Short mmCIF file of C-alpha atoms in Angstrom, two decimals:
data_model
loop_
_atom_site.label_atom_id
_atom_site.label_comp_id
_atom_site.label_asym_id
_atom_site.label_seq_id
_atom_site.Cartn_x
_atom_site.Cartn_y
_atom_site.Cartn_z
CA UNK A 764 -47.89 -5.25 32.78
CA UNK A 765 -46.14 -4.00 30.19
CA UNK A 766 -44.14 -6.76 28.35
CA UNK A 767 -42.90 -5.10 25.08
CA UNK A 768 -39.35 -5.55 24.62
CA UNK A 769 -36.89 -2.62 23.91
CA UNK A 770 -34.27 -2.44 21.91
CA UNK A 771 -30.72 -2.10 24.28
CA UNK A 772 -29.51 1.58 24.23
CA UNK A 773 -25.96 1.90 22.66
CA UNK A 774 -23.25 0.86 24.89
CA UNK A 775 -21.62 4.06 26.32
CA UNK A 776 -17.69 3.98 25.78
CA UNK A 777 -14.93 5.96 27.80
CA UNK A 778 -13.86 8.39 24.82
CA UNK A 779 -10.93 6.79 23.82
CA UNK A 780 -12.10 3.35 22.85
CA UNK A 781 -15.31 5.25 20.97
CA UNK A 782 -12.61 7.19 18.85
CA UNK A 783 -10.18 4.42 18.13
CA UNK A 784 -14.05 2.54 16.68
CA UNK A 785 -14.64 5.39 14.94
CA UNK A 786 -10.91 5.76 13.44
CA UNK A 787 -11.03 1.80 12.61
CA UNK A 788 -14.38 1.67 11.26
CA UNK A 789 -13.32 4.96 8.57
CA UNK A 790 -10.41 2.72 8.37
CA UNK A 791 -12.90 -0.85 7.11
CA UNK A 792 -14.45 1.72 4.85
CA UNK A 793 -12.19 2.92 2.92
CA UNK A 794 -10.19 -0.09 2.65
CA UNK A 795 -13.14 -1.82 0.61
CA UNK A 796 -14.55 0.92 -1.00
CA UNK A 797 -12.47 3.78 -1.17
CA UNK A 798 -11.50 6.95 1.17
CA UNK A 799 -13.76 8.80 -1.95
CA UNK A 800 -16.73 7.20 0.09
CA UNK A 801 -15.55 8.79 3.51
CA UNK A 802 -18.17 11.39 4.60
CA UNK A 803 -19.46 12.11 8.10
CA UNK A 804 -22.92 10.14 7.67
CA UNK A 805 -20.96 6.73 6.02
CA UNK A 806 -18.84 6.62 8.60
CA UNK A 807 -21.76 7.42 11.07
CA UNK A 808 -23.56 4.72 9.77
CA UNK A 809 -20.67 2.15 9.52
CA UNK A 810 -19.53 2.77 13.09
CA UNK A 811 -23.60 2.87 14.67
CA UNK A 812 -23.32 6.32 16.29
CA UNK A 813 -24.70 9.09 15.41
CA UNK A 814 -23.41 11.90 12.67
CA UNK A 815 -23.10 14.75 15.32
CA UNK A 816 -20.11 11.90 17.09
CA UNK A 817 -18.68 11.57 14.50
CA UNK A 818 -18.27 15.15 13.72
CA UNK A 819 -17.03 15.45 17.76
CA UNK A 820 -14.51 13.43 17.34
CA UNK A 821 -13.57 14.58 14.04
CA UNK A 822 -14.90 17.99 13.28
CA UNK A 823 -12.41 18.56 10.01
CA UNK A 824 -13.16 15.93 6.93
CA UNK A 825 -10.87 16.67 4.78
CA UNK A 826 -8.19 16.30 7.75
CA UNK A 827 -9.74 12.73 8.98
CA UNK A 828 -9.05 11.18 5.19
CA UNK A 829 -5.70 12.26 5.10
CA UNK A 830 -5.80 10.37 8.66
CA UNK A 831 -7.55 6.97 6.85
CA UNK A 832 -4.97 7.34 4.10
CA UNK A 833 -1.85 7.66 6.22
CA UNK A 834 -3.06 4.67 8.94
CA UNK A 835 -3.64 2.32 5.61
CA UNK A 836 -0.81 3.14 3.40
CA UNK A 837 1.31 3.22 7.04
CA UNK A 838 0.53 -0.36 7.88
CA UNK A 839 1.17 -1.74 3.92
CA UNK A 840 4.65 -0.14 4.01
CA UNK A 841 5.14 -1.63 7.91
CA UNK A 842 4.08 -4.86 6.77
CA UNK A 843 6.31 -5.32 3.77
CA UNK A 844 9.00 -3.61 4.58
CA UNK A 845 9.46 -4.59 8.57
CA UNK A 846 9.84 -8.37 7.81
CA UNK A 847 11.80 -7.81 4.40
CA UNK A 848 14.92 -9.79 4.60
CA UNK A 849 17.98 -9.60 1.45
CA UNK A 850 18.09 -13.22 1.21
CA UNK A 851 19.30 -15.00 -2.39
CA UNK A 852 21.52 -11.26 -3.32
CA UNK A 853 19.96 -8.12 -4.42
CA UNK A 854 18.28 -9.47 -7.65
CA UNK A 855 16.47 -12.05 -6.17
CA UNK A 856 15.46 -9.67 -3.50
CA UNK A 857 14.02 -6.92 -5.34
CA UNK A 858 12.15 -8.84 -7.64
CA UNK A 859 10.27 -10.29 -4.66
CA UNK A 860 9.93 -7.25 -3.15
CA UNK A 861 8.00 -6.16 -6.85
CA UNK A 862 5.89 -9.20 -6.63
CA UNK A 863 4.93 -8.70 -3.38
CA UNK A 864 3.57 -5.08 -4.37
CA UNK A 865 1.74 -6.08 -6.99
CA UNK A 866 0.10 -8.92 -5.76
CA UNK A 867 -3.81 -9.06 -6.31
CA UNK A 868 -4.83 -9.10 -2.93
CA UNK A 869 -3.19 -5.37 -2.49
CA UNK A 870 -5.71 -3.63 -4.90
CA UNK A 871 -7.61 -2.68 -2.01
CA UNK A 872 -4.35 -0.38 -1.06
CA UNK A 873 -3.59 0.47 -4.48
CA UNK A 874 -7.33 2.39 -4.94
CA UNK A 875 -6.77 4.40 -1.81
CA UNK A 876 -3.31 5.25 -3.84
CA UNK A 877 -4.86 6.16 -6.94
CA UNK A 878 -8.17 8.03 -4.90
CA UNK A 879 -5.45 10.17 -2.66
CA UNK A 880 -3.46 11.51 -5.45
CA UNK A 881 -6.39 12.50 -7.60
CA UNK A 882 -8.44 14.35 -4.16
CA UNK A 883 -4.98 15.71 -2.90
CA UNK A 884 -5.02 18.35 -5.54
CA UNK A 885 -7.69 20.11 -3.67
CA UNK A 886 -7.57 18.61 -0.09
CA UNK A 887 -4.47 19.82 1.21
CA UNK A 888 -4.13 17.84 4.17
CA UNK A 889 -4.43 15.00 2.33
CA UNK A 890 -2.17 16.25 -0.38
CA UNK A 891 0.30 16.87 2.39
CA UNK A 892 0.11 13.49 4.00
CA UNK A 893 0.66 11.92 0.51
CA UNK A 894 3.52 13.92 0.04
CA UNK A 895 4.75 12.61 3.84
CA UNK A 896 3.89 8.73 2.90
CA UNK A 897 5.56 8.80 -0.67
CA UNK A 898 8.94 10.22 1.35
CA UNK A 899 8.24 7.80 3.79
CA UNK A 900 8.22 4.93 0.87
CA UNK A 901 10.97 6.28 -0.83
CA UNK A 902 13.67 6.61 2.47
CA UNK A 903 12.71 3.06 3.35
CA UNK A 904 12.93 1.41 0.36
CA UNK A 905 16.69 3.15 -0.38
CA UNK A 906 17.82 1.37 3.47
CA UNK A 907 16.02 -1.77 1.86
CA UNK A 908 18.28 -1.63 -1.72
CA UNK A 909 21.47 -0.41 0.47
CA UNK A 910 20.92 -2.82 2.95
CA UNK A 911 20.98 -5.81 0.31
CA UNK A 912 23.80 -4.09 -2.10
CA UNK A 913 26.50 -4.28 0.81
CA UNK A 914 25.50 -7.90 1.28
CA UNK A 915 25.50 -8.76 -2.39
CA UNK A 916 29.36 -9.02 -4.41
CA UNK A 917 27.28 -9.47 -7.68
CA UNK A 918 25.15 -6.94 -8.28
CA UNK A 919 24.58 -3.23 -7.00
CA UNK A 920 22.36 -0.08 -8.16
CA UNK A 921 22.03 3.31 -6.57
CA UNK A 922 19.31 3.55 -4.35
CA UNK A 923 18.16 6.53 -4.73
CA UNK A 924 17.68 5.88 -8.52
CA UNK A 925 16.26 2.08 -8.03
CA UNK A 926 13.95 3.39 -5.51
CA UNK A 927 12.34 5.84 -7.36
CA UNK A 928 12.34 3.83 -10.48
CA UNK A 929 10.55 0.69 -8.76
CA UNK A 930 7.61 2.76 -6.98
CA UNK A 931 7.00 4.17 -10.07
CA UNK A 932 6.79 1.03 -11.71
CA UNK A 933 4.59 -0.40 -9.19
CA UNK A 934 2.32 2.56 -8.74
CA UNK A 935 1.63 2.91 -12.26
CA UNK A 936 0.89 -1.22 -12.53
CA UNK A 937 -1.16 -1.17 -9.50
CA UNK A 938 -3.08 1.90 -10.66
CA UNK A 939 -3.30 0.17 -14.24
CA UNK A 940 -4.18 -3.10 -12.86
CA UNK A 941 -7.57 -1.63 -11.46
CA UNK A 942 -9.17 -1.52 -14.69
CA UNK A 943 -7.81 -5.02 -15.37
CA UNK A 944 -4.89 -3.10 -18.34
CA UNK A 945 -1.95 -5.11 -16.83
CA UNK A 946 0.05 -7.57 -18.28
CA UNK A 947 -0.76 -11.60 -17.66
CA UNK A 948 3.06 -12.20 -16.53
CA UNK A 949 3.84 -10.04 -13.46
CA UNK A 950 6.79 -12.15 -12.46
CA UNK A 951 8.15 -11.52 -15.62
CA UNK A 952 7.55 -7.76 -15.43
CA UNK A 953 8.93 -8.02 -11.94
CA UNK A 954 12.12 -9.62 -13.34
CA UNK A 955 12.85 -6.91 -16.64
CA UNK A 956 12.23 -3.92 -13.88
CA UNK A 957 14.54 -5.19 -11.50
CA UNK A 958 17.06 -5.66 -14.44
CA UNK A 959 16.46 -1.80 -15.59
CA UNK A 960 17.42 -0.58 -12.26
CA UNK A 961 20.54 -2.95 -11.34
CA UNK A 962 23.88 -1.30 -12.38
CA UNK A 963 24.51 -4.85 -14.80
CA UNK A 964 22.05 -6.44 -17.12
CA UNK A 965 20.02 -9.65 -16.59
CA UNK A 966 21.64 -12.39 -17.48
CA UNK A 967 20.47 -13.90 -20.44
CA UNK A 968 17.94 -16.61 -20.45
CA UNK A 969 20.35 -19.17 -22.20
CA UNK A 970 22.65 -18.84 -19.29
CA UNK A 971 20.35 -19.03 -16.17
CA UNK A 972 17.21 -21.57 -18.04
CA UNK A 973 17.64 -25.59 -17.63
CA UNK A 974 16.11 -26.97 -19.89
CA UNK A 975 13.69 -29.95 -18.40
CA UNK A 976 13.86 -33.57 -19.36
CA UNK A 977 10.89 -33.37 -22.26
CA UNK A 978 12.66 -30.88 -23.86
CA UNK A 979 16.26 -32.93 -23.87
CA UNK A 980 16.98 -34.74 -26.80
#
């Protein structure tokens, strides 16, 4: 009798769950080492299937990372943005809105950033669907600055303008901050952009710092 023990064939999926594990698992990969990694066999071998079903599923490379880079960058924007709520005035706001962007724990999102703008110049549908998501940014975050403007008497700053001027800020730290060239204070960077965008100056420090009880006389 023959006792030696097999190993279990691969579970057979309908072909709609075996994309979306194929989809997610490009999605895992990318997110901790980069959609630069993202080829037919690493995905292959991330997912346990073979290269040929990946390449079924996916026959076009080029157009599947533009697909990882849109679901990522999609669900960072959903995240922040969904649950963002204009409480404290538009100052207050904003600045958490920077700090929240360039926390730490977002450099994962910030190389897929820095990978899709440098491999968009030659793969066009990822070009094209960093193009979309950047518009996509932009239009939100204007209904995010508008939004807190009509509910603020204080301050204001055209959208448009603040929009643009805050991604920038925070793509260029984020992109900096993966080679560790970022300044130690990012809630004071967060403060001096918000500041640059508003349509009145910070305040200045004498008027808004209390001083604590060691430093009374």
């Amino acid at each position: 009798m023959n006792t030696a023990s097999r190993a279990p064939a691969p579970r057979r999926l309908p072909p709609e769950e075996r994309e979306r594990t194929i989809v997610d698992g490009a999605v895992a990969l990318a997110r901790e080492s980069g959609i630069d990694t993202l080829t037919v066999r690493a995905v292959a071998a991330r997912v346990g299937v073979t290269p040929a079903l990946v390449a079924h599923y996916r026959p076009v490379m080029d157009v599947f990372v533009a697909e990882v880079f849109g679901t990522i960058v999609a669900a960072e924007r959903d995240e922040v943005l969904d649950d963002f709520t204009p409480a404290g005035g538009l100052r207050a706001s904003l600045r958490r809105l920077v700090e929240t962007l360039l926390d730490d724990s977002r450099e994962d999102v910030a190389l897929v950033w820095v990978q899709a703008w440098s491999l968009g110049v030659r793969n066009e549908p990822l070009g094209e669907r960093v193009r979309a998501e950047m518009d996509l940014w932009q239009s939100r975050l204007e209904e995010v600055i508008a939004d807190a403007a009509s509910r603020d008497p204080d301050d204001s700053a055209d959208p448009a303008f603040a929009a643009w001027m805050l991604l920038a800020m925070v793509d260029g730290m984020s992109a900096h901050a993966l080679v560790k060239w970022a300044p130690r204070d990012r809630a004071d960077l967060a403060r001096r952009t918000v500041a640059a965008v508003l349509d009145r100056p910070e305040p200045p420090a004498s008027a808004v710092t209390t001083r604590t009880s060691e430093e009374r006389p």
